[in-house]
Short mmCIF file of C-alpha atoms in Angstrom, two decimals:
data_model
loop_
_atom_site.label_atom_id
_atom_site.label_comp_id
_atom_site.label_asym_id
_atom_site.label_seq_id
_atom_site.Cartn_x
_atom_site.Cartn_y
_atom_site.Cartn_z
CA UNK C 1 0.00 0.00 0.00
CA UNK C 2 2.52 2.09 0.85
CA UNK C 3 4.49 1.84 -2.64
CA UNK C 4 0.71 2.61 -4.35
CA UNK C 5 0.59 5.23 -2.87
CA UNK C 6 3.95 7.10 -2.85
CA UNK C 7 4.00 5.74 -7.09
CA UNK C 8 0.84 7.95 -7.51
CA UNK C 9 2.46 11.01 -5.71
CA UNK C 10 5.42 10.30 -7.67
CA UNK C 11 3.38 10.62 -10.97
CA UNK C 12 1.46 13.53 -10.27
CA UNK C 13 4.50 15.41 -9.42
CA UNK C 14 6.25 14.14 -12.78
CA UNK C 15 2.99 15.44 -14.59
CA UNK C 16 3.34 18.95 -12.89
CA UNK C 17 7.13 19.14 -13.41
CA UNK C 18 6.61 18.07 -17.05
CA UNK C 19 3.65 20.85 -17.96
CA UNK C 20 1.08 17.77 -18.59
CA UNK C 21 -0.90 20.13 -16.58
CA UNK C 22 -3.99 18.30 -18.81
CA UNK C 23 -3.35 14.85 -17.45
CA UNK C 24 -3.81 16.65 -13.91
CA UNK C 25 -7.35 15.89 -13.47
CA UNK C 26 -7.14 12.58 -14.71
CA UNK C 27 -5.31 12.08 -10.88
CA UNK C 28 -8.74 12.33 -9.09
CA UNK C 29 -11.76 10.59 -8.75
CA UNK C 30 -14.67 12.08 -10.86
CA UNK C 31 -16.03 13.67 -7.82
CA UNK C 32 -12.29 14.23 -6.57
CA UNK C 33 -11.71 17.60 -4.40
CA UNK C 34 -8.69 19.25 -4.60
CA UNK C 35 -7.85 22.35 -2.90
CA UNK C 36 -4.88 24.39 -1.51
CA UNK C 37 -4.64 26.14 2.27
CA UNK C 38 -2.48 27.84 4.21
CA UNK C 39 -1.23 26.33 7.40
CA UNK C 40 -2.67 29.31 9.46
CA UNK C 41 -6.18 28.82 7.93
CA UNK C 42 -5.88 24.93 8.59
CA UNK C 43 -5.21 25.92 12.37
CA UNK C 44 -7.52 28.08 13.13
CA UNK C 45 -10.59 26.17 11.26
CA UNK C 46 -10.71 28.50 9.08
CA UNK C 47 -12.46 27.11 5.91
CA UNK C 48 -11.06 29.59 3.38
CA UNK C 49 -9.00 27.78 0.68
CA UNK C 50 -6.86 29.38 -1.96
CA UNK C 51 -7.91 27.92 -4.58
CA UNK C 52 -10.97 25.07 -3.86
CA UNK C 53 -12.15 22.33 -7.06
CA UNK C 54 -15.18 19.69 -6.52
CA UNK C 55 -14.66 17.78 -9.15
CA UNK C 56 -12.79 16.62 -12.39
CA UNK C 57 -14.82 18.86 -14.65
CA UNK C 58 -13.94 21.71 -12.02
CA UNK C 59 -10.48 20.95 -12.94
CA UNK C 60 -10.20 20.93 -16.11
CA UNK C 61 -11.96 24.30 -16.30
CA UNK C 62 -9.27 25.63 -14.40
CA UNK C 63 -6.44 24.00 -16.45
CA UNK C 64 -8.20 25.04 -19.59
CA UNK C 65 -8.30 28.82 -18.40
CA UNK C 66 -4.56 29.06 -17.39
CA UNK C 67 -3.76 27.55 -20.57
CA UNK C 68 -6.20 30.78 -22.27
CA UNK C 69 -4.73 33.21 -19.77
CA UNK C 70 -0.83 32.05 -20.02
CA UNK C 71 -0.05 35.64 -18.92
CA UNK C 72 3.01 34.45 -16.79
CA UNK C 73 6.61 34.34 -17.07
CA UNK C 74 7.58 30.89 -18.32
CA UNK C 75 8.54 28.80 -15.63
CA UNK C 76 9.50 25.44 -14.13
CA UNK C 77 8.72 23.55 -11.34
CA UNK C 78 10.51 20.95 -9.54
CA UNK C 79 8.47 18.68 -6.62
CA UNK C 80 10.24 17.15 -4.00
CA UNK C 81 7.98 14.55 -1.45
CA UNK C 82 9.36 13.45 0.98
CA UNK C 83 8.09 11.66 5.05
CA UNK C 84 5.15 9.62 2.71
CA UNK C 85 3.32 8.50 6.13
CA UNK C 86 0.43 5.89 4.91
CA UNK C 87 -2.60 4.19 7.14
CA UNK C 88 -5.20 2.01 5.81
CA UNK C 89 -8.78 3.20 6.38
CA UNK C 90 -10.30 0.60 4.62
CA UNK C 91 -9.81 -2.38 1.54
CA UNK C 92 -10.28 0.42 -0.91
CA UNK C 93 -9.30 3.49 0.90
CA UNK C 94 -5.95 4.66 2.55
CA UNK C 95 -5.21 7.95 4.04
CA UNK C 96 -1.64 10.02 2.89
CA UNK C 97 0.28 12.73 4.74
CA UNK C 98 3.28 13.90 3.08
CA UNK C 99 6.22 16.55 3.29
CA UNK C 100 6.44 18.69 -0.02
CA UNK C 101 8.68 21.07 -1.37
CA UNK C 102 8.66 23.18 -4.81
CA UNK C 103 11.24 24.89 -6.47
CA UNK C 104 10.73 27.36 -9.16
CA UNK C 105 13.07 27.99 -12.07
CA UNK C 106 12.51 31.21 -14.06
CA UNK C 107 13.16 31.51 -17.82
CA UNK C 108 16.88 33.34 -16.93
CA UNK C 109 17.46 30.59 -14.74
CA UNK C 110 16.89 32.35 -10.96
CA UNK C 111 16.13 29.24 -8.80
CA UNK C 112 14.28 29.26 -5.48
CA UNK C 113 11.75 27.23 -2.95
CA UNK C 114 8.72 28.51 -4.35
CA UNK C 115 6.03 26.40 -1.65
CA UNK C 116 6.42 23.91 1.31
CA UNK C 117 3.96 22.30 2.99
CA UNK C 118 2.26 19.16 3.48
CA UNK C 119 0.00 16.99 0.83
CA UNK C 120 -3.22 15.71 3.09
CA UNK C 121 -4.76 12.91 0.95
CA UNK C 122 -7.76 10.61 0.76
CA UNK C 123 -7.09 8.12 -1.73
CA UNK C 124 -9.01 5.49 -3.59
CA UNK C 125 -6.34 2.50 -4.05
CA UNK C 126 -7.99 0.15 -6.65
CA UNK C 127 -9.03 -0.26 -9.30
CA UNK C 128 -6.62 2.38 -10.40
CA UNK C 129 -5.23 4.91 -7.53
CA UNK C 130 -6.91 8.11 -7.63
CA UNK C 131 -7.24 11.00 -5.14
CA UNK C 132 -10.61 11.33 -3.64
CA UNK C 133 -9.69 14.28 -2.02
CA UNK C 134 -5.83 16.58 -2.00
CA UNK C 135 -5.68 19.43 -0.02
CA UNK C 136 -2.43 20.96 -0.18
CA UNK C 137 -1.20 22.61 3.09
CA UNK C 138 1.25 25.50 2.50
CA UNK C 139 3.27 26.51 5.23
CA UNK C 140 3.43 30.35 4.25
CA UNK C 141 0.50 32.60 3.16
CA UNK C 142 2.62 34.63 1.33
CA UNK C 143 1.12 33.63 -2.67
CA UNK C 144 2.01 34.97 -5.63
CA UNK C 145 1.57 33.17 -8.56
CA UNK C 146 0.51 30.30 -6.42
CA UNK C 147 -2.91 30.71 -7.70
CA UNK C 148 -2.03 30.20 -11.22
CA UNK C 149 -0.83 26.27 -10.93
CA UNK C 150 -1.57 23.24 -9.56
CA UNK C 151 0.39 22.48 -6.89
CA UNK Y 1 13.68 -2.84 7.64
CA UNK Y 2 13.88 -0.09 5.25
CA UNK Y 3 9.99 0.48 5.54
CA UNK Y 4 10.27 0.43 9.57
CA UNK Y 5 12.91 3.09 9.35
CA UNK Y 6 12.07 5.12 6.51
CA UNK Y 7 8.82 5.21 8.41
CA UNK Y 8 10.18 6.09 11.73
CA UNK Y 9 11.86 8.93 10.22
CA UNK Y 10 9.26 9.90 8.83
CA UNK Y 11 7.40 10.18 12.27
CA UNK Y 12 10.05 12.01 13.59
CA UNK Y 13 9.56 14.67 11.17
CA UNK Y 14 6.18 15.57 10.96
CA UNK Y 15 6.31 15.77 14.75
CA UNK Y 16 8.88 18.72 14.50
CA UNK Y 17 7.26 20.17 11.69
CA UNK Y 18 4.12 19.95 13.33
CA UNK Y 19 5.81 21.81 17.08
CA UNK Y 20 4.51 18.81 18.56
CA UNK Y 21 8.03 19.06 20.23
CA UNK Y 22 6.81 17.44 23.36
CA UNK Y 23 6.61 14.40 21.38
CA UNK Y 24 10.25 14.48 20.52
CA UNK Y 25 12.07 12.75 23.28
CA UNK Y 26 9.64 9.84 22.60
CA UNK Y 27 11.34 8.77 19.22
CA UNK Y 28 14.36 7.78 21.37
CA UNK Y 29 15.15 4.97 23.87
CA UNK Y 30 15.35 6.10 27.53
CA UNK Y 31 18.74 6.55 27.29
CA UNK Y 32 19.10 7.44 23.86
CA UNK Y 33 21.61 10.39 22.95
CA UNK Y 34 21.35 12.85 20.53
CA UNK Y 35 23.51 15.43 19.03
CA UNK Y 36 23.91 18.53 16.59
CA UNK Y 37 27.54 18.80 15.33
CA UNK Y 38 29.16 19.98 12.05
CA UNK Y 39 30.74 17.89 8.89
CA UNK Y 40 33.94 20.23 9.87
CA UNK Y 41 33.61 18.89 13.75
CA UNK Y 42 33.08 15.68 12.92
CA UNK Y 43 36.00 15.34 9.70
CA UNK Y 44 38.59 16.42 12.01
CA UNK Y 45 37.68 14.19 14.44
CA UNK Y 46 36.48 17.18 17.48
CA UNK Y 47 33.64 15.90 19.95
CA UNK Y 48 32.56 19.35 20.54
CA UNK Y 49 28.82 19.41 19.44
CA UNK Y 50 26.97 21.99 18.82
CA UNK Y 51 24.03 20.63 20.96
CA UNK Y 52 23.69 17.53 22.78
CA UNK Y 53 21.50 15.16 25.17
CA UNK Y 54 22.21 11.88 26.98
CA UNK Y 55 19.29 10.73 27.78
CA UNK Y 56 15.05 11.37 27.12
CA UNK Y 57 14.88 13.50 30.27
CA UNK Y 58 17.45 15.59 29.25
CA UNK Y 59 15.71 16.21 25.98
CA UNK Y 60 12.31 16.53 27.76
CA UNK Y 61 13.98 19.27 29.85
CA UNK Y 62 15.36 20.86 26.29
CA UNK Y 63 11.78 21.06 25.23
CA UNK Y 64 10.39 22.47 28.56
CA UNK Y 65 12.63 25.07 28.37
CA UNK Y 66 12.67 25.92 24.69
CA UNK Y 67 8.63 26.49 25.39
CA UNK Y 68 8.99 28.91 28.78
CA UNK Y 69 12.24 30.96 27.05
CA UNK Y 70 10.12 31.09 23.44
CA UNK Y 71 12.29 34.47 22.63
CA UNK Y 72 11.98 33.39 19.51
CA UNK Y 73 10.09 35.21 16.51
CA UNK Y 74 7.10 32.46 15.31
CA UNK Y 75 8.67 30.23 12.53
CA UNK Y 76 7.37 26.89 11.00
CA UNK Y 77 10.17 24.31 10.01
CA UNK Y 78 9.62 21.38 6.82
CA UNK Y 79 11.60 18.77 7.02
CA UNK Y 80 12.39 16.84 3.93
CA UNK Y 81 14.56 13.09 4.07
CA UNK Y 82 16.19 11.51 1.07
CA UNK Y 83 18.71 8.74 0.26
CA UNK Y 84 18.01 6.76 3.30
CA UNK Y 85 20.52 3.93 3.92
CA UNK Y 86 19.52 1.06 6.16
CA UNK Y 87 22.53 -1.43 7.63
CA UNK Y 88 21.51 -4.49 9.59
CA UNK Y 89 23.47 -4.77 12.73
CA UNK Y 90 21.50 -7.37 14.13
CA UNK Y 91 18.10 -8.90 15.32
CA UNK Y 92 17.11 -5.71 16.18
CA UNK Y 93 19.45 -3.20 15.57
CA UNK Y 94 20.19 -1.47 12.76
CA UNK Y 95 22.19 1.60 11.56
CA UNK Y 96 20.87 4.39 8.94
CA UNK Y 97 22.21 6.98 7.26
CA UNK Y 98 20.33 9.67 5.62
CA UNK Y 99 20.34 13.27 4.16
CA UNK Y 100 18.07 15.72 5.38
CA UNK Y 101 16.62 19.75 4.31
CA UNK Y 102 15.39 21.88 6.68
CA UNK Y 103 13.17 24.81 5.09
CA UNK Y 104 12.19 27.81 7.80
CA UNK Y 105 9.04 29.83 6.99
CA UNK Y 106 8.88 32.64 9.01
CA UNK Y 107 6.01 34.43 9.96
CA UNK Y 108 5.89 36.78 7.18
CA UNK Y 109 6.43 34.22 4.85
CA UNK Y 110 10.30 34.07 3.70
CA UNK Y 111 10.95 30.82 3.12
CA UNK Y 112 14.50 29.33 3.39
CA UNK Y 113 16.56 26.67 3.24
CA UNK Y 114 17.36 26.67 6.89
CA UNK Y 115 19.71 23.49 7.26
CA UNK Y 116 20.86 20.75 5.51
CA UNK Y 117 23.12 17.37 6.61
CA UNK Y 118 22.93 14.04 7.47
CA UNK Y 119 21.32 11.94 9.91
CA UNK Y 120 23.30 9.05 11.14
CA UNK Y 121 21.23 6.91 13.70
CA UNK Y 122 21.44 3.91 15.61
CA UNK Y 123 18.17 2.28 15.87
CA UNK Y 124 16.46 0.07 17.82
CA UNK Y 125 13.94 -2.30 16.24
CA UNK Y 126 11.63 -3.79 18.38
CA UNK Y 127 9.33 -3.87 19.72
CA UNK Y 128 9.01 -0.07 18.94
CA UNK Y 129 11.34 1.35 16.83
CA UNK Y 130 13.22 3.90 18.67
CA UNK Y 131 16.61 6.02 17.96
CA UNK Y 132 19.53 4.93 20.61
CA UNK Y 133 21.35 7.85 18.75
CA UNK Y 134 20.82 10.36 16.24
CA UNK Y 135 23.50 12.16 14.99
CA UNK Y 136 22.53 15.48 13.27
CA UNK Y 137 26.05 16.39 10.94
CA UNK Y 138 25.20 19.91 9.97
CA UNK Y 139 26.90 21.04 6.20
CA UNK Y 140 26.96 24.89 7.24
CA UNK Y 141 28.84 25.53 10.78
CA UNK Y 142 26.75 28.57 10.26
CA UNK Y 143 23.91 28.63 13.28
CA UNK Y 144 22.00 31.07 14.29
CA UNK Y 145 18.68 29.99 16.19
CA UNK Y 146 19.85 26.71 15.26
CA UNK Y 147 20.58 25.72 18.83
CA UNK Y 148 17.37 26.66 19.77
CA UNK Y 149 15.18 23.52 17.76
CA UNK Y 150 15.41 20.35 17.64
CA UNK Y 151 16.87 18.82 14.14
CA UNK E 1 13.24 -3.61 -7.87
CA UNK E 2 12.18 -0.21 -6.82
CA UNK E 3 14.23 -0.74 -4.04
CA UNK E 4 17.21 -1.59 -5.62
CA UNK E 5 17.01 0.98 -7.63
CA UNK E 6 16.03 3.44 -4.59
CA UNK E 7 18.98 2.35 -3.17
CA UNK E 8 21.47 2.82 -6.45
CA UNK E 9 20.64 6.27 -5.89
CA UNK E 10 21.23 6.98 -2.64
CA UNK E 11 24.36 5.03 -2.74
CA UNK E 12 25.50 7.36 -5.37
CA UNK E 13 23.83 10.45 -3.89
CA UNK E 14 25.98 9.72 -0.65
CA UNK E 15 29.05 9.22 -2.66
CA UNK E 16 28.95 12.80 -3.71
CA UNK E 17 27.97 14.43 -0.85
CA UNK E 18 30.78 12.60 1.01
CA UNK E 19 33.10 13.77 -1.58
CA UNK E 20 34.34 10.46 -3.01
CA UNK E 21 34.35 11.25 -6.34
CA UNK E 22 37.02 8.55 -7.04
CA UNK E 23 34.25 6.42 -6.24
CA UNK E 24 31.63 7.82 -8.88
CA UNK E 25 32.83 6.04 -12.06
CA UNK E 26 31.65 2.75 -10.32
CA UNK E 27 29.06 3.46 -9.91
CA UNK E 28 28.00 2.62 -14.04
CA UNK E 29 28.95 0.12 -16.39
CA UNK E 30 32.58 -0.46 -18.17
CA UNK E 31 31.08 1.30 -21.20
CA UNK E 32 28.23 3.51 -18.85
CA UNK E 33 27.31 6.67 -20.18
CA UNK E 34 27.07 9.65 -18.44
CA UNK E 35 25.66 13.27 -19.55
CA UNK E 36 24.33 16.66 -18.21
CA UNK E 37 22.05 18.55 -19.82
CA UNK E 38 19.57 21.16 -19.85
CA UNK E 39 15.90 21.02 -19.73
CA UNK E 40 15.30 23.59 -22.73
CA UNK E 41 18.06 21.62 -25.08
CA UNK E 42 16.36 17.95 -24.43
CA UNK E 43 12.76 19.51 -25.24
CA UNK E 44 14.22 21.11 -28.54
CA UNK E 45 16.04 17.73 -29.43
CA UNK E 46 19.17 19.27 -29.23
CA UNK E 47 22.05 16.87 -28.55
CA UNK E 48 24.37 19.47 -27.27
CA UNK E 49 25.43 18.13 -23.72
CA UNK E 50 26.80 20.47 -21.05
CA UNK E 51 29.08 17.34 -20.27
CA UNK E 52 29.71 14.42 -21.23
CA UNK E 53 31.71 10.84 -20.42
CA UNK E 54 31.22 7.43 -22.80
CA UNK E 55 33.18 5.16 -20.49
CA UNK E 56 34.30 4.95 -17.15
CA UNK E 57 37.97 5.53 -18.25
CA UNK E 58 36.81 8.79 -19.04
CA UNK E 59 34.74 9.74 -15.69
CA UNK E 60 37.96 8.78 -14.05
CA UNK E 61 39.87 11.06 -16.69
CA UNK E 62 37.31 13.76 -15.33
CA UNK E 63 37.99 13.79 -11.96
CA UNK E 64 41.52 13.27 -12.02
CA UNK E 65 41.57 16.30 -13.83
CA UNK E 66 39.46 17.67 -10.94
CA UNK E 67 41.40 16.72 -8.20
CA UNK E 68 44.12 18.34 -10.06
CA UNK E 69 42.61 21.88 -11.24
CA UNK E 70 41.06 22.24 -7.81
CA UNK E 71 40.83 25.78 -8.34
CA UNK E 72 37.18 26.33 -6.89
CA UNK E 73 36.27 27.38 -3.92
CA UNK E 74 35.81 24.85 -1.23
CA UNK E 75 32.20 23.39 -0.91
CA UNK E 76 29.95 20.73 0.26
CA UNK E 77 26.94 19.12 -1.87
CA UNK E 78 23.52 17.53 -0.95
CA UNK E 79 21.41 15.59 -2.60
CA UNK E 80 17.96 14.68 -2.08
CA UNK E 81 16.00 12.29 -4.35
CA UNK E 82 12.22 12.08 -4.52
CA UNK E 83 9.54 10.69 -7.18
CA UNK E 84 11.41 7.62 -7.86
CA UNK E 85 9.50 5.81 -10.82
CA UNK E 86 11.43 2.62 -11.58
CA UNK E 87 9.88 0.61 -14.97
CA UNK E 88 11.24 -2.82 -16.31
CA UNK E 89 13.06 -3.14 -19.75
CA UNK E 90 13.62 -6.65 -18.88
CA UNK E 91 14.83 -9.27 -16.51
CA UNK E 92 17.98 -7.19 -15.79
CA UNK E 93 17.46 -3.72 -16.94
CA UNK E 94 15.12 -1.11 -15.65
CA UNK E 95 14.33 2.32 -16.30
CA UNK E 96 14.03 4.87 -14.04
CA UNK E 97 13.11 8.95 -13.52
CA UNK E 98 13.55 11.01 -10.55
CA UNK E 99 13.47 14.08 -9.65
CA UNK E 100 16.76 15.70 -7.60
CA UNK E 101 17.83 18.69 -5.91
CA UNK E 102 21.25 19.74 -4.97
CA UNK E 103 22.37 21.85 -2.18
CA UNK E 104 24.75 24.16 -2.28
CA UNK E 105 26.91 25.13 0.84
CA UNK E 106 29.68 27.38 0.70
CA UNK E 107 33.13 27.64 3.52
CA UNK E 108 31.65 30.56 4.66
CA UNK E 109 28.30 28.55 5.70
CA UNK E 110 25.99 30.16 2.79
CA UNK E 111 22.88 27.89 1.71
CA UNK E 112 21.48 27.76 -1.29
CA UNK E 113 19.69 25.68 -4.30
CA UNK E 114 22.22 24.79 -6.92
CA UNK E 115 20.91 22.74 -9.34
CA UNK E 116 17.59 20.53 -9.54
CA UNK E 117 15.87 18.40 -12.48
CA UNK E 118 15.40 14.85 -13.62
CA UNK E 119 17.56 12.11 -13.52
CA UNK E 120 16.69 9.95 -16.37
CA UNK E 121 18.69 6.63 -16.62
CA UNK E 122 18.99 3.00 -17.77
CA UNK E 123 19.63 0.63 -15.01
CA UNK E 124 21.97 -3.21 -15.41
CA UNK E 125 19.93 -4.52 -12.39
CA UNK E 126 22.53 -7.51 -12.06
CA UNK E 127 24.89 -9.32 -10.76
CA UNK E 128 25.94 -5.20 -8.99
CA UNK E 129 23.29 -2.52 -9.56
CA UNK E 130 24.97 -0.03 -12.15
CA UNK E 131 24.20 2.91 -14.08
CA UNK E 132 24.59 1.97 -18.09
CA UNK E 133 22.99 5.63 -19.07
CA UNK E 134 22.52 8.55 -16.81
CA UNK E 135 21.17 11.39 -18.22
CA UNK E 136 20.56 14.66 -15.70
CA UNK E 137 18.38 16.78 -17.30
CA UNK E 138 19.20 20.39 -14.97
CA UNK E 139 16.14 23.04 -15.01
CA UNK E 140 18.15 25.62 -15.37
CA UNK E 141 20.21 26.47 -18.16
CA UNK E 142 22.75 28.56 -15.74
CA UNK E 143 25.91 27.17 -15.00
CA UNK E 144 28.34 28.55 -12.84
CA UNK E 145 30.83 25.65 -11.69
CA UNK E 146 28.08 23.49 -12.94
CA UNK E 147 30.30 21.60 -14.88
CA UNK E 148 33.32 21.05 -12.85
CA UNK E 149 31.34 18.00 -10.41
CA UNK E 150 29.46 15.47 -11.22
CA UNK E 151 25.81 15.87 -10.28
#
């Protein structure tokens, strides 16, 4: 269970990192949520996401409209995971908490952590692995661009 | 074995990154030691450590007064692990050397690479794995609040 | 297999950090290749390798002439390793992609992100775990010393 699981994060980071930004949805369940939060939010029970998606078709919306909008700087992203802790919830379902880290590389090369965090999953193990639900927990509010991808 | 450990370490981290610091002394065997020292300490063959504890009341002490002096300005810590090593020593020991990124967030939101090393630890097995010792070699001999968390 | 793999890395990961270089060209096959490159010349198909060795004879050439130039600054390397994806070719050869990051330390004690991207390579699974092809693909197309270690 516990190689499932860290194969699918290691996937969906390779699909981010490579700019298959389309195959992105195809990660989740059809009814998969996905949403990012800051730390501080997450503490205080605040509900207030970043950026919130209910399902696949949610998803690819969003995809479809940075692809429109493309108004950013070119850039690169490289994901690091890292402390994959796993527990079975049930034959079908597992639960995920992971350590993540993103670096950004800008078109003139300027490299820097970008986001860090933690990846809170609910995950669907067969027939094929699939998130039911991602919420990404960043550890600093500070956003910039953050809204624009995927993380 | 690789899973127990990799696991263990795993624990370890999210505990820090999540302050539950009173947690900490728990990862280690009553009388387990741990230490902060330097890749320049420790290649010339110098004891001095930066920061050390013989035993799991000394590092429950560490904690207690880490939480009352708390001079500190709020900061978050991420810990990732990579390139974990796992040596059989026997039934239920066994030795593990990994590398390890600490990334600070303060409270504004700069993010930085804090710290970065290796972790080489002694473990005990069963029937819970535990650290006898964890040795935290440091790449910078650069510290500043370093002293002040655990690594 | 993953875990052999897993482990190929790290192996090789700690060989660098620990400054062994002597030890790096054993880490592939008689005739192993090795090449870095950037991200933007592999997506435009262009061969044009930052550097390049066809044989071990000539990574030991390399860092000979490295121990001997030793004209840079001294400094310390880390690697970490995450999103291991490990396919098999056949019974003895296996593919794998990861992602890496390298750390950067200087004398003085200053941090910072030096290089991260994919490592793309062809595995000889037996009788020793060796590299026949490693490609790293960097993210950045800035290179300062870049090309006088091994990555």
């Amino acid at each position: 269970m516990q190689s499932i699981v860290e194969r699918l994060h290691a996937q969906y980071a390779h699909a981010l990192d490579d700019d298959r930004l389309e195959d992105w949805p195809d990660f989740f369940t059809e009814a998969g949520k996905y949403r990012i939060a800051t730390a501080e939010n997450e503490a205080r029970g605040l509900p207030l996401p970043v950026l919130s998606c209910d399902s696949r078709a949610m998803m690819r919306d969003r995809i479809q409209s940075l692809r429109h909008a493309n108004v950013y700087e070119p850039q690169r992203y490289r994901h690091m995971i890292s402390a994959v802790m796993v527990e079975k919830l049930d034959d079908k379902h597992a639960r995920s908490t992971a350590n993540f880290l993103v670096i950004r590389i800008m078109q003139n090369g300027d490299t820097s952590v970008f986001a860090s965090g933690r990846y809170l999953d609910r995950i669907l193990l067969a027939p094929e692995p699939r998130y039911e639900e991602r919420v990404v927990v960043c550890d600093s509010r500070r956003f910039d661009t953050l809204l624009a991808i995927p993380l």
